Amino acid sequence: MSSPVLPLTWHLTKSSGRRGLQSHLLAAGAAAVGAFVMLVIVAATLGAGTRADHTKWRTPDAVPAKQATAVQALATTYVRHEPVTVVSLAQLPDREQTPAPPGLNSFPKQGEVYVSPALADLLRELPVNQLADRLPKVKSYGTIGTAGLAAPDELVAIVGRTPNAPAVSKAAGDTSSWFDFGQTERAKISGFTGDTPSMFTSGDQGIAVMGVILLAMPVVVLSAAAGRLGAARREQRLAALRLAGATPRQIIAMTALEATALGAVGALTGALAYVVLLPALAQVPFGVGTWYVDTLWVGLPWLATVVVAVTALITVSAVSMLRQVANSPLGVAQQADPRRTRMIRLAFFAASLAVIFLFSGGGLEAKQAVALLLLFYGAFWLFGPWVVDRLGRLVSRFAKRPATLLAGRRLSDDPRGAWRTVSGLVLAGFAAGFFSVSMLGTDTSQYRGQIAVSTANASEARHAATEARTLLSRAGVTATVTTGRADVYDNLLSGGPGVIAHVEGGQEQLDTAVTALTPLGDGRFPYGQDYAGGSDKAAFDRLDAVAFGTLALSFLVAAASAGLTAAANVLDRRRVYGLLRLAGTPLKVLDRARVRETVIPLVVLAGGTTAMGAYGSYQLNKAAGATINTSGAIELVVCVVIGAVAMFAAISGSRPLLRKVTADPAQTAD
Amino acid sequence: MSTVLAGYGLVKKYGPTTALAGVDVEVRERDSLAIMGPSGSGKSTLLHTLAGIIRPNEGQVLLRGERVDNLGENRLSALRRKRFGFVFQFGQLLPELPAEENVALPLMLEGTPRRQAVDRARRWFAPLGLEGLEQRRPGQLSGGQAQRVAIARALVAEPDVVFADEPTGALDQRTSEEVIRLLTSVTRASGAALVMVTHDADVAAHCDRILQVRDGRISNYSQFTVA
């Protein structure tokens, strides 16, 4: 005899009425958001890796001189604060032909210049004396294909040279300055295989992984909230079906089947949204700019994994909820005892913090740092409900109005539930708070307005200074030109020989000066503040992006979770709400109570940890003598305010539902 | 004793179904009135109409001589909060509040300071045999205890009328007897009138009068003299 579970589940799902349909839609919607967010962060992580791989050819593995077929030199120059990567390539005579670099059909001949599409646009857009004159003059530029580029916005040039050209000379590859790291390289090569990605892409994947860690828990919470939806309806069904003779196993199977179907439909919808929105997602800049669409495509195995994972989470959540009901139906309905938290949570958190402080002295390997991060995360996860519990008790103790009293009692009644709703934001808030104001690194502001050209020695510097004055004057740039001194370190030459031009005017004048002074560089580009701070800026920009990306996505997920939980609570508690309203309790009191139930821990915990992160970063910056990223701090405040409003709106979104379920108290009471 | 609550010519229709077909009823001070009848007879509709929960299509509801069925929703809600008390079958207590705060809630909703509200609420625990249970939450109370807490909550704001809808429907016979005796006696002692819907004749027998409702009309009227 075939099992009646499947047809009965289908029949009950079909005939669950409008309220059942609402629950189904909300649950599927939550699964969709969860799957979508997961896919986006997986795509960003994998895509960041792919991008980095696409830049490895620019610093290929060096080979012994005898095996070398070409000389390659990497240089970086800045225009409008954006880095332009220039790869100079020279085929060595009487050696095997070097294969073509990625993005080109053949190894570039001397005098050929290939540029990325974005650089081609910029070359057309800017006056030649601001950018084009830094590159060899050609009739037309070739185009670098996508295989050689990390992103559509990347500014890259490949220049074919002769082996004795200054741009591929040893001097051009000199990396004696600390800020040359990752921006200037030179090697003898026989091909373009290498393991070192560009400085501008190398940290992206690690930072994206951090985003994954921060966002994983909110997505789990959202999925669990989706599974919780309709718990009250299932509870009624359990009672009715048990009376009709169904076994607990059959009921659990039906619940699992229904939750799996809803989860799968939702997760597939989220996956579909991800696929459809891929072109739009690719327009979101991160690191080196916007994305190639195929870079963000995670592939079918990942797509399937995320859909299955989200579906499984929802199913497990729904079944575990039902198991509690099955084990003790009255216990769940009435919840005899408050779910108190123990002091051991505080003790564990304190011990974990001690361990973290003890081992975070420095010189940590990445794995150790991740382990400590996970320890902090886990400890905080255990500590959160304890704080919510105490917060609830505190609020109840001092509450003067019924809505606040109700909210406080609800918090201490189920601190884990309240914590789950806000936990993602609390943790993301801490990270965002920290990274948004952090500007640790070298302060390069004292180099503002300077353009430097290194020379081999002091006498060359004196000669170069005279020439620099002529070149700058001819370019229409007003500047004071000095030579570097061995005892002066507070300029871009840091005591080395060379010329410093103190340029008057804005960025256009600086870009013009760099272009004008390029012939003096003996194969190296003149450089300014952007070059000196390039490495730090690359790291900060990404941390900044991931901090706000994480915070924004956390808010999206948290708002969805809060909205769902609020809706589920209204449905679960519709009888008591209905009866209270019938007895004359104003709707706004009930509404305020349930809003405060989320807003109080959100403001105290998420606001507290965000401020704590920002304060910690501020102190760290102060101690290191670094400036504070004020624009980051302002962005953080704006983001937090918008996010908090979104969460408030999500919770308020269930107000019509509350009004509806209490609108006809006579019906509800019966 | 003067009439505290009255309904005259009450008609209530739900689409083609007539739930009340012209009912007249008067409730005097300290009076206790049981409304009985089979399922679908209109007894709950009558209680809800008298309590200002639903509006009649025809007829009037008067509280101490003032018409209340035509008040706006907010004023009706305030009326229910201030002048009426309610006891239902089950599920009316907020599970996260201790018993004393559940009882104090109507006072707090009216703006009474919390400490004062809780103090006033506590005074109801002894007469209802609830001493020592002030800090218990509804889930930690038996069914009978929970109903007595609900009675305290209905009476704490010193209402004119207490409405009870199957207040013993979820209780065993012995507890039911105990709860109904307390409900009638304490309500009478407080000076409020009691209007109660029940299907249990033993429960109804504790009231001064019984109204039998059938097909939306009063089919029978009995009066007892309660000792």
mmCIF file of C-alpha atoms in Angstrom, chain A residues 333-339 395-402 405-406 409-410 413 573 575-577 579-586 589-590 597 664-667 669-670, chain B residues 14 44 48 53-54 73 76-78 80-82 84 86 88-98 101 105 108-109 111-114 135 137-141 153 165:
data_model
loop_
_atom_site.group_PDB
_atom_site.id
_atom_site.type_symbol
_atom_site.label_atom_id
_atom_site.label_comp_id
_atom_site.label_asym_id
_atom_site.label_seq_id
_atom_site.Cartn_x
_atom_site.Cartn_y
_atom_site.Cartn_z
ATOM 1 C CA ALA A 333 1.804 26.517 23.915
ATOM 2 C CA GLN A 334 1.963 27.752 27.450
ATOM 3 C CA GLN A 335 5.728 27.828 27.911
ATOM 4 C CA ALA A 336 5.606 27.124 31.622
ATOM 5 C CA ASP A 337 9.062 28.380 32.487
ATOM 6 C CA PRO A 338 10.993 31.310 31.122
ATOM 7 C CA ARG A 339 13.985 30.200 29.076
ATOM 8 C CA VAL A 395 13.648 46.913 31.042
ATOM 9 C CA SER A 396 10.824 45.083 32.870
ATOM 10 C CA ARG A 397 12.070 46.325 36.201
ATOM 11 C CA PHE A 398 12.023 49.971 35.239
ATOM 12 C CA ALA A 399 9.175 49.908 32.685
ATOM 13 C CA LYS A 400 6.439 52.378 33.416
ATOM 14 C CA ARG A 401 4.200 51.771 30.460
ATOM 15 C CA PRO A 402 2.474 48.509 29.519
ATOM 16 C CA LEU A 405 6.777 46.131 30.309
ATOM 17 C CA LEU A 406 5.437 43.601 27.810
ATOM 18 C CA ARG A 409 9.061 40.486 29.801
ATOM 19 C CA ARG A 410 9.058 38.998 26.307
ATOM 20 C CA ASP A 413 10.966 35.152 28.494
ATOM 21 C CA ARG A 573 -0.339 34.859 19.395
ATOM 22 C CA ARG A 575 -5.760 34.449 20.202
ATOM 23 C CA VAL A 576 -4.274 36.360 23.104
ATOM 24 C CA TYR A 577 -3.976 39.519 20.988
ATOM 25 C CA LEU A 579 -8.842 38.669 23.434
ATOM 26 C CA LEU A 580 -6.797 41.580 24.762
ATOM 27 C CA ARG A 581 -8.173 43.829 22.073
ATOM 28 C CA LEU A 582 -11.647 42.586 22.773
ATOM 29 C CA ALA A 583 -11.138 43.594 26.408
ATOM 30 C CA GLY A 584 -10.339 47.110 25.224
ATOM 31 C CA THR A 585 -6.548 47.031 24.925
ATOM 32 C CA PRO A 586 -5.654 49.604 22.265
ATOM 33 C CA VAL A 589 -0.196 49.175 22.798
ATOM 34 C CA LEU A 590 0.035 45.673 21.342
ATOM 35 C CA GLU A 597 10.620 43.682 21.600
ATOM 36 C CA ASP A 664 -13.088 40.777 14.544
ATOM 37 C CA PRO A 665 -12.485 39.907 18.176
ATOM 38 C CA ALA A 666 -15.727 38.027 18.342
ATOM 39 C CA GLN A 667 -14.520 35.607 15.688
ATOM 40 C CA ALA A 669 -12.412 34.644 20.638
ATOM 41 C CA ASP A 670 -14.397 31.762 19.339
ATOM 42 C CA TYR B 14 -24.544 38.082 9.121
ATOM 43 C CA SER B 44 -22.436 34.750 22.037
ATOM 44 C CA HIS B 48 -20.781 40.602 22.175
ATOM 45 C CA ILE B 53 -17.753 44.251 20.578
ATOM 46 C CA ILE B 54 -20.119 44.027 17.632
ATOM 47 C CA GLU B 73 -14.437 52.429 17.616
ATOM 48 C CA LEU B 76 -16.113 51.770 22.353
ATOM 49 C CA SER B 77 -12.686 50.309 22.983
ATOM 50 C CA ALA B 78 -12.147 52.711 25.897
ATOM 51 C CA ARG B 80 -14.758 48.126 27.220
ATOM 52 C CA ARG B 81 -11.484 48.878 28.958
ATOM 53 C CA LYS B 82 -12.894 51.163 31.667
ATOM 54 C CA PHE B 84 -16.456 46.397 31.422
ATOM 55 C CA PHE B 86 -14.049 40.175 30.485
ATOM 56 C CA PHE B 88 -13.072 34.007 28.521
ATOM 57 C CA GLN B 89 -12.751 30.266 28.293
ATOM 58 C CA PHE B 90 -8.921 30.256 28.145
ATOM 59 C CA GLY B 91 -5.885 31.929 26.596
ATOM 60 C CA GLN B 92 -6.594 35.465 27.747
ATOM 61 C CA LEU B 93 -3.544 35.881 29.975
ATOM 62 C CA LEU B 94 -0.253 37.032 28.560
ATOM 63 C CA PRO B 95 2.078 34.065 29.054
ATOM 64 C CA GLU B 96 5.178 36.146 29.754
ATOM 65 C CA LEU B 97 3.677 38.320 32.514
ATOM 66 C CA PRO B 98 3.481 37.148 36.104
ATOM 67 C CA GLU B 101 1.064 42.052 36.217
ATOM 68 C CA LEU B 105 -2.577 45.446 33.019
ATOM 69 C CA MET B 108 -1.674 50.397 33.615
ATOM 70 C CA LEU B 109 -3.452 50.815 30.293
ATOM 71 C CA GLY B 111 -2.352 55.310 33.077
ATOM 72 C CA THR B 112 -2.180 54.153 36.691
ATOM 73 C CA PRO B 113 1.488 54.115 37.771
ATOM 74 C CA ARG B 114 2.865 50.596 37.697
ATOM 75 C CA GLN B 135 4.720 35.929 40.747
ATOM 76 C CA ARG B 137 3.270 32.979 35.172
ATOM 77 C CA PRO B 138 0.117 31.621 33.461
ATOM 78 C CA GLY B 139 1.978 28.517 32.332
ATOM 79 C CA GLN B 140 2.792 27.739 35.959
ATOM 80 C CA LEU B 141 -0.844 27.933 37.056
ATOM 81 C CA ARG B 153 -8.169 41.086 35.920
ATOM 82 C CA ASP B 165 -17.961 33.768 27.753
#
